[in-house]
Structure formats: structure tokens, C-alpha cells
C-alpha positions as semicolon CSV with decimal commas, in nm:
position;residue;x (nm);y (nm);z (nm)
1;X;-0,152;0,155;-3,091
2;X;-0,109;0,521;-2,998
3;X;-0,329;0,629;-3,289
4;X;-0,606;0,393;-3,176
5;X;-0,584;0,519;-2,818
6;X;-0,597;0,879;-2,939
7;X;-0,919;0,804;-3,126
8;X;-1,061;0,634;-2,815
9;X;-0,955;0,924;-2,594
10;X;-1,101;1,179;-2,835
11;X;-1,433;0,995;-2,828
12;X;-1,423;1,016;-2,449
13;X;-1,345;1,389;-2,457
14;X;-1,637;1,442;-2,691
15;X;-1,862;1,250;-2,451
16;X;-1,745;1,463;-2,157
17;X;-1,792;1,782;-2,360
18;X;-2,144;1,673;-2,460
19;X;-2,246;1,594;-2,102
20;X;-2,105;1,920;-1,967
21;X;-2,270;2,124;-2,239
22;X;-2,614;1,963;-2,226
23;X;-2,647;1,861;-1,860
24;X;-2,487;2,153;-1,680
25;X;-2,797;2,179;-1,463
26;X;-2,724;1,829;-1,327
27;X;-2,376;1,926;-1,209
28;X;-2,457;1,897;-0,838
29;X;-2,622;1,559;-0,893
30;X;-2,318;1,422;-1,078
31;X;-2,085;1,553;-0,809
32;X;-2,297;1,392;-0,538
33;X;-2,297;1,058;-0,722
34;X;-1,918;1,064;-0,750
35;X;-1,894;1,145;-0,379
36;X;-2,142;0,869;-0,285
37;X;-1,957;0,611;-0,496
38;X;-1,636;0,659;-0,297
39;X;-1,538;0,346;-0,103
40;X;-1,518;0,556;0,212
41;X;-1,899;0,544;0,226
42;X;-1,889;0,165;0,204
43;X;-1,668;0,151;0,512
44;X;-1,839;0,423;0,716
45;X;-2,204;0,365;0,620
46;X;-2,283;0,042;0,435
47;X;-2,055;-0,184;0,640
48;X;-2,199;-0,104;0,987
49;X;-2,554;-0,134;0,856
50;X;-2,504;-0,467;0,683
51;X;-2,277;-0,610;0,953
52;X;-2,546;-0,576;1,218
53;X;-2,829;-0,688;0,989
54;X;-2,645;-0,978;0,826
55;X;-2,289;-1,023;0,946
56;X;-2,173;-1,233;0,651
57;X;-2,272;-0,963;0,401
58;X;-2,087;-0,697;0,600
59;X;-1,772;-0,909;0,603
60;X;-1,798;-0,978;0,230
61;X;-1,842;-0,607;0,157
62;X;-1,508;-0,534;0,323
63;X;-1,322;-0,812;0,141
64;X;-1,469;-0,725;-0,200
65;X;-1,402;-0,352;-0,153
66;X;-1,045;-0,396;-0,027
67;X;-0,930;-0,667;-0,268
68;X;-1,109;-0,498;-0,555
69;X;-0,940;-0,166;-0,486
70;X;-0,602;-0,339;-0,448
71;X;-0,647;-0,505;-0,786
72;X;-0,757;-0,170;-0,925
73;X;-0,426;-0,021;-0,810
74;X;-0,226;-0,300;-0,974
75;X;-0,426;-0,271;-1,296
76;X;-0,368;0,105;-1,303
77;X;0,005;0,060;-1,262
78;X;0,007;-0,188;-1,550
79;X;-0,228;-0,009;-1,790
80;X;-0,096;0,348;-1,738
81;X;-0,436;0,499;-1,816
82;X;-0,462;0,869;-1,895
83;X;-0,723;1,096;-1,740
84;X;-0,930;1,334;-1,957
85;X;-0,851;1,653;-1,768
86;X;-0,478;1,628;-1,839
87;X;-0,483;1,432;-2,167
88;X;-0,680;1,705;-2,344
89;X;-0,422;1,964;-2,233
90;X;-0,114;1,765;-2,343
91;X;-0,215;1,583;-2,660
92;X;-0,117;1,701;-3,007
93;X;-0,400;1,495;-3,155
94;X;-0,604;1,802;-3,245
95;X;-0,316;1,981;-3,419
96;X;-0,431;2,329;-3,524
97;X;-0,797;2,247;-3,466
98;X;-0,976;2,384;-3,163
99;X;-0,948;2,170;-2,851
100;X;-1,284;2,083;-2,687
101;X;-1,339;2,287;-2,372
102;X;-1,345;2,063;-2,064
103;X;-1,457;2,197;-1,728
104;X;-1,298;2,077;-1,404
105;X;-1,457;2,028;-1,060
106;X;-1,332;1,973;-0,703
107;X;-1,354;1,595;-0,755
108;X;-1,184;1,594;-1,096
109;X;-0,816;1,609;-1,007
110;X;-0,743;1,258;-0,882
111;X;-0,374;1,177;-0,892
112;X;-0,358;0,810;-0,993
113;X;-0,375;0,655;-1,342
114;X;-0,723;0,639;-1,487
115;X;-0,780;0,281;-1,602
116;X;-0,986;0,111;-1,477
117;X;-1,207;0,351;-1,283
118;X;-1,181;0,285;-0,909
119;X;-1,517;0,446;-0,837
120;X;-1,693;0,234;-1,100
121;X;-1,511;-0,081;-0,991
122;X;-1,587;-0,024;-0,624
123;X;-1,952;0,063;-0,682
124;X;-2,004;-0,239;-0,907
125;X;-1,845;-0,478;-0,658
126;X;-2,024;-0,339;-0,353
127;X;-2,369;-0,319;-0,511
128;X;-2,327;-0,662;-0,669
129;X;-2,269;-0,803;-0,320
130;X;-2,577;-0,628;-0,182
131;X;-2,807;-0,729;-0,467
132;X;-2,704;-1,096;-0,460
133;X;-2,732;-1,097;-0,078
134;X;-3,086;-0,960;-0,082
135;X;-3,190;-1,210;-0,346
136;X;-3,033;-1,496;-0,152
137;X;-3,206;-1,391;0,171
138;X;-3,541;-1,342;-0,005
139;X;-3,530;-1,679;-0,178
140;X;-3,377;-1,887;0,102
141;X;-3,437;-2,251;0,023
142;X;-3,767;-2,186;-0,149
143;X;-3,841;-2,239;-0,514
144;X;-3,840;-1,920;-0,724
145;X;-4,184;-1,756;-0,752
146;X;-4,326;-1,473;-0,958
147;X;-4,266;-1,236;-0,666
148;X;-3,904;-1,344;-0,650
149;X;-3,861;-1,294;-1,023
150;X;-4,012;-0,948;-0,990
151;X;-3,776;-0,866;-0,703
152;X;-3,482;-0,994;-0,906
153;X;-3,580;-0,773;-1,201
154;X;-3,623;-0,466;-0,983
155;X;-3,294;-0,513;-0,797
156;X;-3,085;-0,577;-1,108
157;X;-3,251;-0,283;-1,284
158;X;-3,158;-0,071;-0,983
159;X;-2,805;-0,210;-0,990
160;X;-2,752;-0,113;-1,353
161;X;-2,914;0,226;-1,296
162;X;-2,660;0,294;-1,021
163;X;-2,371;0,182;-1,242
164;X;-2,484;0,401;-1,530
165;X;-2,515;0,699;-1,297
166;X;-2,169;0,641;-1,150
167;X;-2,015;0,602;-1,495
168;X;-2,183;0,916;-1,629
169;X;-2,075;1,115;-1,324
170;X;-1,710;1,014;-1,364
171;X;-1,718;1,102;-1,735
172;X;-1,901;1,430;-1,666
173;X;-1,639;1,557;-1,421
174;X;-1,358;1,458;-1,663
175;X;-1,200;1,213;-1,420
176;X;-1,234;0,914;-1,655
177;X;-1,288;0,815;-2,015
178;X;-1,595;0,599;-2,097
179;X;-1,388;0,286;-2,166
180;X;-1,226;0,319;-1,822
181;X;-1,555;0,322;-1,633
182;X;-1,686;0,028;-1,835
183;X;-1,371;-0,168;-1,751
184;X;-1,422;-0,072;-1,387
185;X;-1,779;-0,202;-1,375
186;X;-1,689;-0,536;-1,534
187;X;-1,385;-0,578;-1,306
188;X;-1,586;-0,497;-0,994
189;X;-1,854;-0,750;-1,082
190;X;-1,588;-1,015;-1,147
191;X;-1,429;-0,959;-0,805
192;X;-1,765;-0,973;-0,626
193;X;-1,864;-1,291;-0,811
194;X;-1,532;-1,452;-0,721
195;X;-1,595;-1,394;-0,350
196;X;-1,926;-1,579;-0,373
197;X;-1,710;-1,891;-0,400
198;X;-1,468;-1,814;-0,114
199;X;-1,650;-1,907;0,211
200;X;-1,329;-1,905;0,414
201;X;-1,347;-1,526;0,460
202;X;-1,618;-1,568;0,725
203;X;-1,406;-1,756;0,980
204;X;-1,058;-1,623;0,909
205;X;-0,811;-1,601;1,197
206;X;-0,629;-1,284;1,299
207;X;-0,306;-1,442;1,179
208;X;-0,450;-1,484;0,832
209;X;-0,582;-1,127;0,830
210;X;-0,236;-1,005;0,925
211;X;-0,071;-1,227;0,664
212;X;-0,308;-1,108;0,392
213;X;-0,251;-0,744;0,485
214;X;0,128;-0,786;0,477
215;X;0,115;-0,976;0,148
216;X;-0,097;-0,713;-0,025
217;X;0,126;-0,432;0,099
218;X;0,451;-0,616;0,018
219;X;0,335;-0,708;-0,331
220;X;0,230;-0,351;-0,414
221;X;0,547;-0,201;-0,266
222;X;0,769;-0,463;-0,432
223;X;0,600;-0,409;-0,768
224;X;0,648;-0,033;-0,733
225;X;1,017;-0,065;-0,640
226;X;1,085;-0,320;-0,915
227;X;0,945;-0,098;-1,186
228;X;1,123;0,203;-1,038
229;X;1,454;0,016;-1,065
230;X;1,366;-0,058;-1,428
231;X;1,318;0,313;-1,486
232;X;0,938;0,320;-1,470
233;X;0,796;0,589;-1,242
234;X;0,456;0,470;-1,123
235;X;0,383;0,808;-0,969
236;X;0,408;0,986;-1,306
237;X;0,047;1,091;-1,280
238;X;0,103;1,300;-0,967
239;X;0,307;1,555;-1,162
240;X;0,041;1,571;-1,431
241;X;-0,233;1,630;-1,174
242;X;-0,040;1,913;-1,011
243;X;0,042;2,066;-1,349
244;X;-0,298;2,054;-1,516
245;X;-0,547;2,088;-1,232
246;X;-0,713;2,430;-1,247
247;X;-0,712;2,469;-0,869
248;X;-0,408;2,346;-0,669
249;X;-0,626;2,280;-0,364
250;X;-0,822;2,021;-0,562
251;X;-0,517;1,792;-0,570
252;X;-0,541;1,586;-0,251
253;X;-0,280;1,353;-0,108
254;X;-0,551;1,104;-0,011
255;X;-0,611;1,029;-0,382
256;X;-0,252;0,910;-0,434
257;X;-0,206;0,534;-0,492
258;X;-0,030;0,460;-0,162
259;X;-0,282;0,661;0,039
260;X;-0,564;0,446;-0,095
261;X;-0,361;0,129;-0,046
262;X;-0,286;0,194;0,321
263;X;-0,638;0,315;0,389
264;X;-0,788;-0,008;0,253
265;X;-0,534;-0,234;0,421
266;X;-0,610;-0,061;0,749
267;X;-0,977;-0,149;0,704
268;X;-0,897;-0,515;0,636
269;X;-0,658;-0,545;0,931
270;X;-0,908;-0,370;1,157
271;X;-1,177;-0,618;1,056
272;X;-0,944;-0,901;1,157
273;X;-0,883;-0,738;1,494
274;X;-1,255;-0,686;1,551
275;X;-1,370;-1,037;1,458
276;X;-1,106;-1,198;1,676
277;X;-1,160;-0,979;1,984
278;X;-1,324;-1,079;2,310
279;X;-1,563;-0,783;2,291
280;X;-1,697;-0,911;1,959
281;X;-1,746;-1,262;2,099
282;X;-1,931;-1,135;2,407
283;X;-2,163;-0,903;2,214
284;X;-2,214;-1,007;1,852
285;X;-2,189;-1,381;1,920
286;X;-2,395;-1,389;2,238
287;X;-2,770;-1,413;2,300
288;X;-2,796;-1,038;2,275
289;X;-2,707;-1,048;1,904
290;X;-3,044;-1,207;1,823
291;X;-3,236;-0,906;1,950
292;X;-3,354;-0,651;1,694
293;X;-3,323;-0,376;1,955
294;X;-2,955;-0,454;1,998
295;X;-2,888;-0,462;1,624
296;X;-3,064;-0,135;1,553
297;X;-2,892;0,033;1,848
298;X;-2,554;-0,083;1,715
299;X;-2,634;0,054;1,370
300;X;-2,746;0,392;1,505
301;X;-2,448;0,424;1,739
302;X;-2,201;0,312;1,471
303;X;-2,327;0,555;1,209
304;X;-2,321;0,843;1,456
305;X;-1,977;0,775;1,601
306;X;-1,816;0,689;1,266
307;X;-1,955;1,009;1,117
308;X;-1,788;1,209;1,392
309;X;-1,473;1,001;1,356
310;X;-1,458;1,062;0,981
311;X;-1,436;1,436;1,045
312;X;-1,082;1,380;1,174
313;X;-0,840;1,442;0,888
314;X;-0,477;1,332;0,934
315;X;-0,229;1,617;0,882
316;X;-0,078;1,619;0,534
317;X;0,238;1,819;0,599
318;X;0,449;1,506;0,661
319;X;0,365;1,244;0,398
320;X;0,482;0,938;0,594
321;X;0,291;1,049;0,905
322;X;-0,019;1,095;0,693
323;X;0,007;0,738;0,563
324;X;0,056;0,592;0,911
325;X;-0,235;0,787;1,060
326;X;-0,457;0,695;0,763
327;X;-0,385;0,326;0,823
328;X;-0,461;0,358;1,195
329;X;-0,777;0,560;1,133
330;X;-0,903;0,301;0,887
331;X;-0,822;0,012;1,120
332;X;-1,026;0,180;1,393
333;X;-1,343;0,185;1,178
334;X;-1,428;-0,190;1,181
335;X;-1,289;-0,225;1,535
336;X;-1,539;0,036;1,651
337;X;-1,837;-0,081;1,441
338;X;-1,796;-0,458;1,489
339;X;-1,641;-0,481;1,834
340;X;-1,622;-0,178;2,063
341;X;-1,963;-0,022;1,993
342;X;-2,159;-0,354;2,009
343;X;-1,986;-0,433;2,339
344;X;-2,075;-0,093;2,485
345;X;-2,434;-0,117;2,358
346;X;-2,462;-0,464;2,512
347;X;-2,337;-0,335;2,849
348;X;-2,583;-0,045;2,841
349;X;-2,876;-0,274;2,762
350;X;-2,768;-0,511;3,039
351;X;-2,769;-0,224;3,289
352;X;-3,112;-0,108;3,173
353;X;-3,255;-0,458;3,212
354;X;-3,109;-0,489;3,563
355;X;-3,266;-0,159;3,667
356;X;-3,601;-0,269;3,526
357;X;-3,604;-0,582;3,746
């Protein structure tokens, strides 16, 4: 088994070496793609846009992203996947032969296990939701036409182009092996497809949101503690990241497994708070919600305010405080975009209409 994995890992190192040698001029593009594929952009950009254009799609984006990333964490803890940037430094596979030179970047030194790729899994799930939503909206109850078939071809071609770019970027920066990004894409698509058959997410109560959040956290924490009692350290990768990363400042606490877990659970819990608030009912469920002016104003205000809000970085000196603040910060994102901001925009528009009379 180890020999087979070494061969697979070597093939991945060769792929990374080839990309870095022959596409060095595309370095900034690959780094941007890796940055854009981060789930943070789903929460801060894609969610507010889709929520105010088509609420159901926005809600599904959150569920697919959060549950997908939670499953990604569990899979990583089970599969114990290596990452190229430390595997190539530790392995004795090459013996006395020269080890392929692998360059590192600011986005390389993630601290969790590598399989499956979280970026690839998240991007696949999120874009799968958007593509299927657009096709569903475009078709409606009509029979498929040539135009619809053309649109389907274009969208799915774009979907796969995005996935290829994300996978290549993760391999280029030596954060993942090729088989890890492929597993991520397939897993992300599977999660998104599963949520096409779970309509209950659109009218879930706050109690169920809270219960789901507690279950996901308890399961992950319980799984971690159980394996720790059995002598398995699920944070083994953190030491490797600190040891083999070329620049210590490239190792960030927000890439640790529990940081991602609490960040995502905060998003899910915040969505539950928002959708069950009075401000949401008065704004997004009232007559005002049918107006394009209101929707576009909510999108513009949400993107602006969330961009400013994202600039706040919780202090990392005290690890537990960082986790708590990350959860609270994440919970505030959907509360602001789906509840507070629409309510404020609605009040402003009401005042403007009263003055115009």
C-alpha cells in the first residue's frame, strides 16, 4: 500500500514540478484562482448576490458549502492525506537520486490533511449549484429547445473549465496532489446533487438550524477526542506545516481544521438566525421584496458592508478566543446580508417614497 502511494505521490510531485517549470509566468493567475476558490468568497460574495436574486439558490449555496466542508474535514481525518510541500521533504522514496525542486507560495502551507482537496470540493459543489439553478430557471416548465441545449453546453463547459483551473492551481502551488483534487471535485458534485433532493432546507426552523449546528460540532469534536484517546493525533499535520513551510508567516491558524469547522458552523447558524428573524420577514418576505430596485440595493449594500466587515481579523494570540470570534464573525455574515441590511434598505426606501408623496 505504501509503495503504491509513493508512486502516486511521485507522479503528483512530477506534475507540480512540470507546472512550476513551464508555467511560471502564470503564477499570479494560479494564486488568484486558489484565492477565488476559497469558500470565504462564497459566503461574502456569491451568497448575498444569489440570495437577493433567487433566495432558494442562496440558501442552498450555504448548505452545500457548509455540509460539504464538514464532510471534507471528516474525510481528511479518515484518509490522512499528505501534502506535496512536506511529503517531498520527508520521503525516502528518491533514495540517493535528486529530489524534484518544489517551490512554495503564500497559499501553499495549509495545515490540514490533503485528501480530498477542500478548495476543489467547495468549488465543485458551489458551481454545481449555480449551474443547475441557472438551467432550472432558464427552462422553467418549458420543453427543452435548441437554445436551452446550447445554454446547457456553455454552462457545463464553463463549470468544467473552472474545475480544471482550480485543480491546476492547487497542484501548481504544491498544496495538493492531482488525485486529491480529483477526489475533491467528485465529492463536491455528489454533495450538491444530494441537496437537489432535500427541499426541507428552505423552510427550516431556528431550532433545527441550532440542532444541526450542535450535531455537526459534537460529531467532529467527539470523533477527534475518540481517535485521540486511541492514540491517533488528528492534528499531526500542523507540526509538519510548521516544520516544512519555507516562511513561518505563511502558516495561518485559520487553515487549521477546527478554525474552518467553527467558521462554517457560524455561517450555518447565522443563516438560521437571519431566516427566522422579524427583520427578514418584514423586508425579504414583504411586497418590497418583489421590487428589482430593492433587490439590487440589497446586493450592493451587502457586498460593500461585508467587504469592510471581512477586513476585521480576529486576534490569533489566544487560540480559543480566535475560534469564538471566528464563529461570531461568520454568524454575522448571513444575519447582515439576509436580515439586517434588507431591513435597513427597506426602511430607507420607505422614507424616500414618503418624501416623494
